[in-house]
PDB file of C-alpha atoms in Angstrom:
ATOM      1  CA  MET A   1      87.834  64.428 -19.173  1.00  0.00           C
ATOM      2  CA  LYS A   2      91.232  62.891 -18.850  1.00  0.00           C
ATOM      3  CA  LEU A   3      92.959  65.863 -20.488  1.00  0.00           C
ATOM      4  CA  TYR A   4      91.074  68.219 -18.296  1.00  0.00           C
ATOM      5  CA  PHE A   5      92.318  66.367 -15.278  1.00  0.00           C
ATOM      6  CA  VAL A   6      95.941  66.569 -16.448  1.00  0.00           C
ATOM      7  CA  LEU A   7      95.689  70.336 -16.945  1.00  0.00           C
ATOM      8  CA  LEU A   8      94.465  70.785 -13.430  1.00  0.00           C
ATOM      9  CA  VAL A   9      97.255  68.731 -11.853  1.00  0.00           C
ATOM     10  CA  LEU A  10     100.163  70.138 -13.701  1.00  0.00           C
ATOM     11  CA  PRO A  11     100.310  73.507 -11.884  1.00  0.00           C
ATOM     12  CA  ALA A  12     100.333  71.777  -8.515  1.00  0.00           C
ATOM     13  CA  LEU A  13     103.212  69.565  -9.578  1.00  0.00           C
ATOM     14  CA  SER A  14     105.295  72.394 -10.850  1.00  0.00           C
ATOM     15  CA  ALA A  15     104.948  74.173  -7.498  1.00  0.00           C
ATOM     16  CA  ALA A  16     106.188  71.185  -5.603  1.00  0.00           C
ATOM     17  CA  HIS A  17     109.968  71.295  -6.357  1.00  0.00           C
ATOM     18  CA  SER A  18     113.142  73.340  -6.039  1.00  0.00           C
ATOM     19  CA  TRP A  19     116.919  73.110  -5.785  1.00  0.00           C
ATOM     20  CA  ILE A  20     119.999  75.294  -5.154  1.00  0.00           C
ATOM     21  CA  VAL A  21     121.366  76.741  -8.389  1.00  0.00           C
ATOM     22  CA  CYS A  22     124.338  78.840  -7.048  1.00  0.00           C
ATOM     23  CA  THR A  23     126.370  78.078  -3.992  1.00  0.00           C
ATOM     24  CA  ASP A  24     128.153  81.424  -3.744  1.00  0.00           C
ATOM     25  CA  TYR A  25     126.013  84.216  -5.187  1.00  0.00           C
ATOM     26  CA  LEU A  26     127.378  87.762  -4.954  1.00  0.00           C
ATOM     27  CA  GLU A  27     124.046  89.585  -4.376  1.00  0.00           C
ATOM     28  CA  ASN A  28     121.988  88.719  -1.263  1.00  0.00           C
ATOM     29  CA  ASN A  29     118.233  89.455  -1.407  1.00  0.00           C
ATOM     30  CA  GLY A  30     118.431  90.185  -5.134  1.00  0.00           C
ATOM     31  CA  TRP A  31     115.506  90.583  -7.502  1.00  0.00           C
ATOM     32  CA  TYR A  32     116.653  88.959 -10.794  1.00  0.00           C
ATOM     33  CA  TRP A  33     119.040  86.027 -11.495  1.00  0.00           C
ATOM     34  CA  ASP A  34     122.325  86.896 -13.259  1.00  0.00           C
ATOM     35  CA  GLN A  35     124.621  83.929 -13.857  1.00  0.00           C
ATOM     36  CA  ALA A  36     127.575  86.399 -13.997  1.00  0.00           C
ATOM     37  CA  LYS A  37     127.099  86.932 -10.297  1.00  0.00           C
ATOM     38  CA  CYS A  38     127.535  83.186  -9.489  1.00  0.00           C
ATOM     39  CA  ARG A  39     130.996  82.078  -8.657  1.00  0.00           C
ATOM     40  CA  ALA A  40     130.273  78.549  -7.555  1.00  0.00           C
ATOM     41  CA  TRP A  41     127.866  75.705  -8.278  1.00  0.00           C
ATOM     42  CA  PRO A  42     126.466  72.586  -6.767  1.00  0.00           C
ATOM     43  CA  ARG A  43     127.823  69.097  -7.413  1.00  0.00           C
ATOM     44  CA  ASN A  44     127.598  68.025 -11.104  1.00  0.00           C
ATOM     45  CA  ALA A  45     125.946  71.365 -12.055  1.00  0.00           C
ATOM     46  CA  GLY A  46     127.772  71.197 -15.391  1.00  0.00           C
ATOM     47  CA  LYS A  47     126.234  67.788 -16.177  1.00  0.00           C
ATOM     48  CA  TYR A  48     122.794  69.458 -15.920  1.00  0.00           C
ATOM     49  CA  ASN A  49     123.902  72.757 -17.526  1.00  0.00           C
ATOM     50  CA  LEU A  50     122.674  74.892 -14.615  1.00  0.00           C
ATOM     51  CA  ARG A  51     124.685  78.030 -15.743  1.00  0.00           C
ATOM     52  CA  TYR A  52     123.214  78.251 -19.245  1.00  0.00           C
ATOM     53  CA  ARG A  53     119.775  76.752 -18.933  1.00  0.00           C
ATOM     54  CA  GLN A  54     116.786  78.893 -18.200  1.00  0.00           C
ATOM     55  CA  PHE A  55     116.571  79.685 -14.505  1.00  0.00           C
ATOM     56  CA  GLY A  56     113.765  77.814 -12.994  1.00  0.00           C
ATOM     57  CA  THR A  57     114.232  74.613 -15.110  1.00  0.00           C
ATOM     58  CA  GLY A  58     116.282  71.891 -13.510  1.00  0.00           C
ATOM     59  CA  GLY A  59     115.423  68.775 -15.368  1.00  0.00           C
ATOM     60  CA  ARG A  60     116.902  65.692 -13.634  1.00  0.00           C
ATOM     61  CA  PHE A  61     118.906  67.786 -11.249  1.00  0.00           C
ATOM     62  CA  VAL A  62     115.828  68.116  -8.952  1.00  0.00           C
ATOM     63  CA  HIS A  63     116.086  65.625  -6.122  1.00  0.00           C
ATOM     64  CA  ARG A  64     113.343  64.675  -3.795  1.00  0.00           C
ATOM     65  CA  LEU A  65     113.734  61.999  -1.179  1.00  0.00           C
ATOM     66  CA  ASP A  66     110.753  59.783  -1.964  1.00  0.00           C
ATOM     67  CA  ASN A  67     110.827  56.431  -0.095  1.00  0.00           C
ATOM     68  CA  HIS A  68     114.060  57.540   1.418  1.00  0.00           C
ATOM     69  CA  PRO A  69     116.397  55.854   2.377  1.00  0.00           C
ATOM     70  CA  GLU A  70     115.382  52.563   0.808  1.00  0.00           C
ATOM     71  CA  GLU A  71     115.387  53.741  -2.865  1.00  0.00           C
ATOM     72  CA  LEU A  72     117.041  57.207  -3.242  1.00  0.00           C
ATOM     73  CA  PRO A  73     120.415  58.512  -1.890  1.00  0.00           C
ATOM     74  CA  LEU A  74     120.663  61.714   0.043  1.00  0.00           C
ATOM     75  CA  CYS A  75     122.432  63.449  -2.876  1.00  0.00           C
ATOM     76  CA  ASN A  76     121.330  63.382  -6.479  1.00  0.00           C
ATOM     77  CA  ASP A  77     124.797  62.244  -7.651  1.00  0.00           C
ATOM     78  CA  PRO A  78     127.548  60.437  -5.812  1.00  0.00           C
ATOM     79  CA  ARG A  79     130.563  62.551  -4.729  1.00  0.00           C
ATOM     80  CA  ASP A  80     133.430  62.788  -7.172  1.00  0.00           C
ATOM     81  CA  ASP A  81     135.452  65.934  -6.750  1.00  0.00           C
ATOM     82  CA  VAL A  82     137.476  65.316  -9.933  1.00  0.00           C
ATOM     83  CA  THR A  83     134.581  65.146 -12.348  1.00  0.00           C
ATOM     84  CA  SER A  84     131.813  67.013 -10.533  1.00  0.00           C
ATOM     85  CA  TYR A  85     133.307  70.496 -10.987  1.00  0.00           C
ATOM     86  CA  THR A  86     134.475  72.200 -14.183  1.00  0.00           C
ATOM     87  CA  GLU A  87     135.844  75.521 -15.419  1.00  0.00           C
ATOM     88  CA  SER A  88     132.316  76.779 -16.193  1.00  0.00           C
ATOM     89  CA  HIS A  89     130.799  75.197 -12.962  1.00  0.00           C
ATOM     90  CA  PRO A  90     133.533  75.509 -10.338  1.00  0.00           C
ATOM     91  CA  MET A  91     133.537  74.400  -6.724  1.00  0.00           C
ATOM     92  CA  ALA A  92     132.837  76.972  -3.917  1.00  0.00           C
ATOM     93  CA  ALA A  93     135.483  78.356  -1.598  1.00  0.00           C
ATOM     94  CA  TYR A  94     134.431  79.838   1.836  1.00  0.00           C
ATOM     95  CA  TYR A  95     136.158  81.295   4.854  1.00  0.00           C
ATOM     96  CA  LEU A  96     135.277  80.982   8.541  1.00  0.00           C
ATOM     97  CA  GLY A  97     132.541  83.466   9.550  1.00  0.00           C
ATOM     98  CA  GLN A  98     131.539  84.269   5.945  1.00  0.00           C
ATOM     99  CA  THR A  99     128.020  84.848   5.080  1.00  0.00           C
ATOM    100  CA  VAL A 100     127.112  82.986   1.864  1.00  0.00           C
ATOM    101  CA  SER A 101     124.135  83.727  -0.441  1.00  0.00           C
ATOM    102  CA  LEU A 102     122.384  80.785  -2.149  1.00  0.00           C
ATOM    103  CA  THR A 103     119.839  81.047  -5.031  1.00  0.00           C
ATOM    104  CA  HIS A 104     116.943  78.857  -5.916  1.00  0.00           C
ATOM    105  CA  PRO A 105     113.929  78.995  -8.208  1.00  0.00           C
ATOM    106  CA  ILE A 106     110.574  79.607  -6.572  1.00  0.00           C
ATOM    107  CA  ASN A 107     108.534  77.451  -9.042  1.00  0.00           C
ATOM    108  CA  ASN A 108     105.143  78.914  -8.156  1.00  0.00           C
ATOM    109  CA  HIS A 109     105.606  78.443  -4.412  1.00  0.00           C
ATOM    110  CA  ALA A 110     105.370  81.708  -2.573  1.00  0.00           C
ATOM    111  CA  THR A 111     102.905  83.735  -0.734  1.00  0.00           C
ATOM    112  CA  ASP A 112     102.339  87.291  -1.996  1.00  0.00           C
ATOM    113  CA  PRO A 113      98.998  89.148  -1.791  1.00  0.00           C
ATOM    114  CA  ARG A 114      99.976  91.338  -4.803  1.00  0.00           C
ATOM    115  CA  CYS A 115      99.193  88.342  -7.038  1.00  0.00           C
ATOM    116  CA  GLY A 116      96.389  86.981  -4.906  1.00  0.00           C
ATOM    117  CA  ILE A 117      98.357  84.218  -3.066  1.00  0.00           C
ATOM    118  CA  ARG A 118      98.169  83.987   0.695  1.00  0.00           C
ATOM    119  CA  ASN A 119      98.384  80.327   1.769  1.00  0.00           C
ATOM    120  CA  ARG A 120     101.421  78.646   0.270  1.00  0.00           C
ATOM    121  CA  MET A 121     103.178  76.847   3.030  1.00  0.00           C
ATOM    122  CA  ASP A 122     106.807  76.811   3.979  1.00  0.00           C
ATOM    123  CA  THR A 123     107.889  74.171   6.581  1.00  0.00           C
ATOM    124  CA  GLU A 124     111.631  73.816   6.952  1.00  0.00           C
ATOM    125  CA  ASN A 125     114.846  75.218   5.446  1.00  0.00           C
ATOM    126  CA  LEU A 126     118.054  73.703   6.860  1.00  0.00           C
ATOM    127  CA  MET A 127     121.747  73.791   6.101  1.00  0.00           C
ATOM    128  CA  PHE A 128     123.976  70.750   6.955  1.00  0.00           C
ATOM    129  CA  LEU A 129     127.661  69.968   7.070  1.00  0.00           C
ATOM    130  CA  VAL A 130     128.873  66.420   6.489  1.00  0.00           C
ATOM    131  CA  ASP A 131     131.134  64.859   9.073  1.00  0.00           C
ATOM    132  CA  GLY A 132     133.611  63.018   6.909  1.00  0.00           C
ATOM    133  CA  ASP A 133     134.461  62.572   3.253  1.00  0.00           C
ATOM    134  CA  GLU A 134     131.661  60.141   2.344  1.00  0.00           C
ATOM    135  CA  ASP A 135     128.061  60.985   1.559  1.00  0.00           C
ATOM    136  CA  PRO A 136     125.725  60.016   4.504  1.00  0.00           C
ATOM    137  CA  CYS A 137     123.205  57.275   3.906  1.00  0.00           C
ATOM    138  CA  CYS A 138     120.135  59.349   4.690  1.00  0.00           C
ATOM    139  CA  ILE A 139     118.592  62.577   5.986  1.00  0.00           C
ATOM    140  CA  ASP A 140     118.651  61.310   9.649  1.00  0.00           C
ATOM    141  CA  SER A 141     122.264  60.164   9.581  1.00  0.00           C
ATOM    142  CA  ASP A 142     124.392  61.037  12.508  1.00  0.00           C
ATOM    143  CA  LYS A 143     127.028  62.217   9.966  1.00  0.00           C
ATOM    144  CA  LEU A 144     124.938  65.313   9.227  1.00  0.00           C
ATOM    145  CA  ILE A 145     125.713  68.328  11.369  1.00  0.00           C
ATOM    146  CA  GLN A 146     123.020  71.096  11.251  1.00  0.00           C
ATOM    147  CA  ILE A 147     124.849  74.416  11.011  1.00  0.00           C
ATOM    148  CA  MET A 148     121.877  76.760  10.382  1.00  0.00           C
ATOM    149  CA  ASP A 149     118.019  76.966  10.438  1.00  0.00           C
ATOM    150  CA  MET A 150     117.196  79.527   7.688  1.00  0.00           C
ATOM    151  CA  GLY A 151     113.710  80.061   8.999  1.00  0.00           C
ATOM    152  CA  VAL A 152     110.285  79.670   7.597  1.00  0.00           C
ATOM    153  CA  SER A 153     108.469  82.201   5.457  1.00  0.00           C
ATOM    154  CA  PRO A 154     105.218  83.663   6.804  1.00  0.00           C
ATOM    155  CA  TYR A 155     101.962  82.625   5.072  1.00  0.00           C
ATOM    156  CA  ALA A 156      98.196  82.423   5.685  1.00  0.00           C
ATOM    157  CA  SER A 157      95.547  84.877   6.776  1.00  0.00           C
ATOM    158  CA  ARG A 158      96.818  85.327  10.270  1.00  0.00           C
ATOM    159  CA  TYR A 159      99.369  87.758   8.814  1.00  0.00           C
ATOM    160  CA  GLY A 160      98.320  90.958   7.276  1.00  0.00           C
ATOM    161  CA  ASP A 161      98.954  91.714   3.622  1.00  0.00           C
ATOM    162  CA  ASP A 162     101.547  94.395   4.415  1.00  0.00           C
ATOM    163  CA  PHE A 163     103.613  91.905   6.389  1.00  0.00           C
ATOM    164  CA  LEU A 164     103.320  89.206   3.611  1.00  0.00           C
ATOM    165  CA  MET A 165     104.496  91.704   1.027  1.00  0.00           C
ATOM    166  CA  THR A 166     107.494  92.850   2.968  1.00  0.00           C
ATOM    167  CA  TYR A 167     111.011  91.835   1.712  1.00  0.00           C
ATOM    168  CA  PRO A 168     113.515  90.549   2.505  1.00  0.00           C
ATOM    169  CA  LYS A 169     111.949  87.720   4.509  1.00  0.00           C
ATOM    170  CA  VAL A 170     113.288  84.541   6.019  1.00  0.00           C
ATOM    171  CA  GLY A 171     112.745  81.054   4.547  1.00  0.00           C
ATOM    172  CA  PHE A 172     112.142  79.710   1.100  1.00  0.00           C
ATOM    173  CA  GLN A 173     109.843  82.465  -0.250  1.00  0.00           C
ATOM    174  CA  ASN A 174     112.351  85.313  -0.183  1.00  0.00           C
ATOM    175  CA  ALA A 175     111.665  86.256  -3.807  1.00  0.00           C
ATOM    176  CA  PRO A 176     110.654  89.990  -4.106  1.00  0.00           C
ATOM    177  CA  LYS A 177     109.715  89.606  -7.904  1.00  0.00           C
ATOM    178  CA  PHE A 178     107.636  86.419  -7.439  1.00  0.00           C
ATOM    179  CA  CYS A 179     104.506  87.959  -8.922  1.00  0.00           C
ATOM    180  CA  GLU A 180     106.347  89.120 -12.046  1.00  0.00           C
ATOM    181  CA  ASP A 181     107.232  85.520 -12.886  1.00  0.00           C
ATOM    182  CA  PRO A 182     105.807  82.969 -10.381  1.00  0.00           C
ATOM    183  CA  GLU A 183     107.375  80.019 -12.292  1.00  0.00           C
ATOM    184  CA  ASP A 184     111.002  81.286 -12.738  1.00  0.00           C
ATOM    185  CA  ALA A 185     111.422  84.113 -10.179  1.00  0.00           C
ATOM    186  CA  MET A 186     114.617  83.832  -8.077  1.00  0.00           C
ATOM    187  CA  GLY A 187     114.674  83.375  -4.338  1.00  0.00           C
ATOM    188  CA  THR A 188     117.696  83.705  -2.130  1.00  0.00           C
ATOM    189  CA  TYR A 189     118.894  82.398   1.231  1.00  0.00           C
ATOM    190  CA  ASN A 190     121.977  83.210   3.312  1.00  0.00           C
ATOM    191  CA  PHE A 191     123.826  81.125   5.846  1.00  0.00           C
ATOM    192  CA  THR A 192     127.036  81.636   7.818  1.00  0.00           C
ATOM    193  CA  ILE A 193     130.149  79.412   7.846  1.00  0.00           C
ATOM    194  CA  PRO A 194     130.737  78.474  11.514  1.00  0.00           C
ATOM    195  CA  VAL A 195     133.836  80.161  12.918  1.00  0.00           C
ATOM    196  CA  ASP A 196     134.754  77.003  14.812  1.00  0.00           C
ATOM    197  CA  MET A 197     134.607  74.863  11.723  1.00  0.00           C
ATOM    198  CA  LYS A 198     137.836  72.917  10.724  1.00  0.00           C
ATOM    199  CA  PRO A 199     139.279  74.349   7.460  1.00  0.00           C
ATOM    200  CA  GLY A 200     139.471  71.902   4.563  1.00  0.00           C
ATOM    201  CA  ARG A 201     137.181  70.477   1.936  1.00  0.00           C
ATOM    202  CA  HIS A 202     133.634  69.728   3.114  1.00  0.00           C
ATOM    203  CA  THR A 203     130.274  68.651   1.838  1.00  0.00           C
ATOM    204  CA  PHE A 204     127.343  70.920   2.370  1.00  0.00           C
ATOM    205  CA  ILE A 205     123.651  69.903   2.088  1.00  0.00           C
ATOM    206  CA  TRP A 206     120.517  72.011   1.809  1.00  0.00           C
ATOM    207  CA  LYS A 207     117.177  70.523   2.786  1.00  0.00           C
ATOM    208  CA  TRP A 208     113.725  72.008   2.148  1.00  0.00           C
ATOM    209  CA  ILE A 209     110.415  70.823   3.178  1.00  0.00           C
ATOM    210  CA  ARG A 210     107.550  72.575   1.441  1.00  0.00           C
ATOM    211  CA  THR A 211     104.702  70.959   3.403  1.00  0.00           C
ATOM    212  CA  PRO A 212     104.642  68.176   5.863  1.00  0.00           C
ATOM    213  CA  THR A 213     102.966  65.934   3.297  1.00  0.00           C
ATOM    214  CA  VAL A 214     105.764  66.380   0.692  1.00  0.00           C
ATOM    215  CA  ASN A 215     109.135  64.590   1.151  1.00  0.00           C
ATOM    216  CA  PRO A 216     112.255  66.770   1.511  1.00  0.00           C
ATOM    217  CA  PHE A 217     114.204  68.251  -1.410  1.00  0.00           C
ATOM    218  CA  THR A 218     117.996  68.366  -1.161  1.00  0.00           C
ATOM    219  CA  THR A 219     120.997  69.738  -2.992  1.00  0.00           C
ATOM    220  CA  CYS A 220     124.608  68.720  -2.219  1.00  0.00           C
ATOM    221  CA  TRP A 221     127.943  70.486  -3.001  1.00  0.00           C
ATOM    222  CA  GLU A 222     131.523  70.666  -1.872  1.00  0.00           C
ATOM    223  CA  ALA A 223     133.557  73.698  -0.839  1.00  0.00           C
ATOM    224  CA  ASP A 224     137.068  74.421   0.246  1.00  0.00           C
ATOM    225  CA  VAL A 225     136.797  76.225   3.616  1.00  0.00           C
ATOM    226  CA  PHE A 226     139.704  78.514   4.491  1.00  0.00           C
ATOM    227  CA  ALA A 227     140.597  79.964   7.945  1.00  0.00           C
ATOM    228  CA  THR A 228     140.774  83.554   6.585  1.00  0.00           C
ATOM    229  CA  LYS A 229     139.335  85.664   3.834  1.00  0.00           C
ATOM    230  CA  ALA A 230     142.858  86.409   2.598  1.00  0.00           C
ATOM    231  CA  GLU A 231     143.420  82.696   2.032  1.00  0.00           C
ATOM    232  CA  ARG A 232     140.032  82.273   0.384  1.00  0.00           C
ATOM    233  CA  ASP A 233     140.811  85.306  -1.893  1.00  0.00           C
ATOM    234  CA  SER A 234     144.155  83.836  -2.916  1.00  0.00           C
ATOM    235  CA  HIS A 235     142.347  80.694  -4.003  1.00  0.00           C
ATOM    236  CA  TYR A 236     139.667  82.534  -5.980  1.00  0.00           C
ATOM    237  CA  LEU A 237     142.207  84.744  -7.725  1.00  0.00           C
ATOM    238  CA  ALA A 238     144.259  81.639  -8.689  1.00  0.00           C
ATOM    239  CA  THR A 239     141.069  80.168 -10.287  1.00  0.00           C
ATOM    240  CA  GLY A 240     140.127  83.426 -12.012  1.00  0.00           C
ATOM    241  CA  ARG A 241     137.234  84.512  -9.819  1.00  0.00           C
ATOM    242  CA  THR A 242     136.400  87.771  -8.152  1.00  0.00           C
ATOM    243  CA  THR A 243     137.187  88.271  -4.508  1.00  0.00           C
ATOM    244  CA  VAL A 244     134.453  90.821  -3.875  1.00  0.00           C
ATOM    245  CA  ASP A 245     132.345  90.032  -0.869  1.00  0.00           C
ATOM    246  CA  MET A 246     128.576  89.458  -1.101  1.00  0.00           C
ATOM    247  CA  TRP A 247     126.509  92.636  -1.084  1.00  0.00           C
ATOM    248  CA  ASP A 248     122.860  93.077  -0.010  1.00  0.00           C
ATOM    249  CA  PHE A 249     120.540  94.404  -2.724  1.00  0.00           C
ATOM    250  CA  TYR A 250     118.467  96.195  -0.128  1.00  0.00           C
ATOM    251  CA  GLN A 251     121.452  97.933   1.497  1.00  0.00           C
ATOM    252  CA  VAL A 252     123.084  99.178  -1.657  1.00  0.00           C
ATOM    253  CA  ASN A 253     119.821 100.457  -3.188  1.00  0.00           C
ATOM    254  CA  ASN A 254     117.197 102.832  -1.872  1.00  0.00           C
ATOM    255  CA  ILE A 255     114.022 100.858  -2.032  1.00  0.00           C
ATOM    256  CA  VAL A 256     110.670 102.386  -1.098  1.00  0.00           C
ATOM    257  CA  ASP A 257     107.424 100.411  -1.333  1.00  0.00           C
ATOM    258  CA  GLY A 258     109.061  97.786  -3.519  1.00  0.00           C
ATOM    259  CA  ALA A 259     110.524 100.261  -5.972  1.00  0.00           C
ATOM    260  CA  ILE A 260     114.030 101.605  -6.462  1.00  0.00           C
ATOM    261  CA  VAL A 261     114.363 105.336  -5.773  1.00  0.00           C
ATOM    262  CA  GLY A 262     117.128 106.839  -7.866  1.00  0.00           C
ATOM    263  CA  ASP A 263     119.579 104.860  -9.921  1.00  0.00           C
ATOM    264  CA  LEU A 264     120.046 101.118  -9.613  1.00  0.00           C
ATOM    265  CA  VAL A 265     123.249 100.189  -7.870  1.00  0.00           C
ATOM    266  CA  ASP A 266     124.983  97.102  -9.196  1.00  0.00           C
ATOM    267  CA  PRO A 267     128.546  96.821  -7.816  1.00  0.00           C
ATOM    268  CA  ILE A 268     131.268  96.077 -10.285  1.00  0.00           C
ATOM    269  CA  LEU A 269     132.268  92.461 -10.336  1.00  0.00           C
ATOM    270  CA  THR A 270     135.988  92.885 -10.035  1.00  0.00           C
ATOM    271  CA  GLY A 271     138.520  91.567  -7.396  1.00  0.00           C
TER     272      GLY A 271
END
């Protein structure tokens, strides 16, 4: 009986976590993860081998704020710009007004009637900017400035199946290929860098609440924010990265009823 109980519990646990994998992904609303399209990573991503490990597996990179703030810090690792970013896992660079795409694993947590799931909740998806150079103490710190609410994905029977199966969608569950691989499917968000933000290096924090009974998940990262795209492009070229702006998978491809009509369009990743 004990073994049977464990088998029942494991799927529920696996559905209860997520994290940001890429902090500057070149394809918004994409279907499948491709590490070649990621040009920046979260804090200490190299330590946890995010680029090369199987998408959807995070190990100890996963960070949930249990008993916060008494026991756990807001960020999984303390800020250290010198050691937290490497050649294979570099820091992001943004420019004012840029729309940025983020990727995260779904980990069994989406609503899609095509695979018989209609009631998996989504509660809160927020982006914060840190006021200052030090990590805030906690999620309710006055040093956290909310810069975007990325919405909540629809779920439950009050929505019709056609609506629940429509992509792209807001919130955490924007994963068009969820039913193909519920554990490791890719989801994407996008947020916009405020045009009135002061250029310089800043810390960004993502916060997700799956359900009101589960404590928030967070991911932290730094980024150099430039006043113009030209300045950002110069920085990316100097660090060997493409200057192509993010494209939207649903705009560059002709998609009808969830299927691509004609040839797949995958823009060339060159500067």
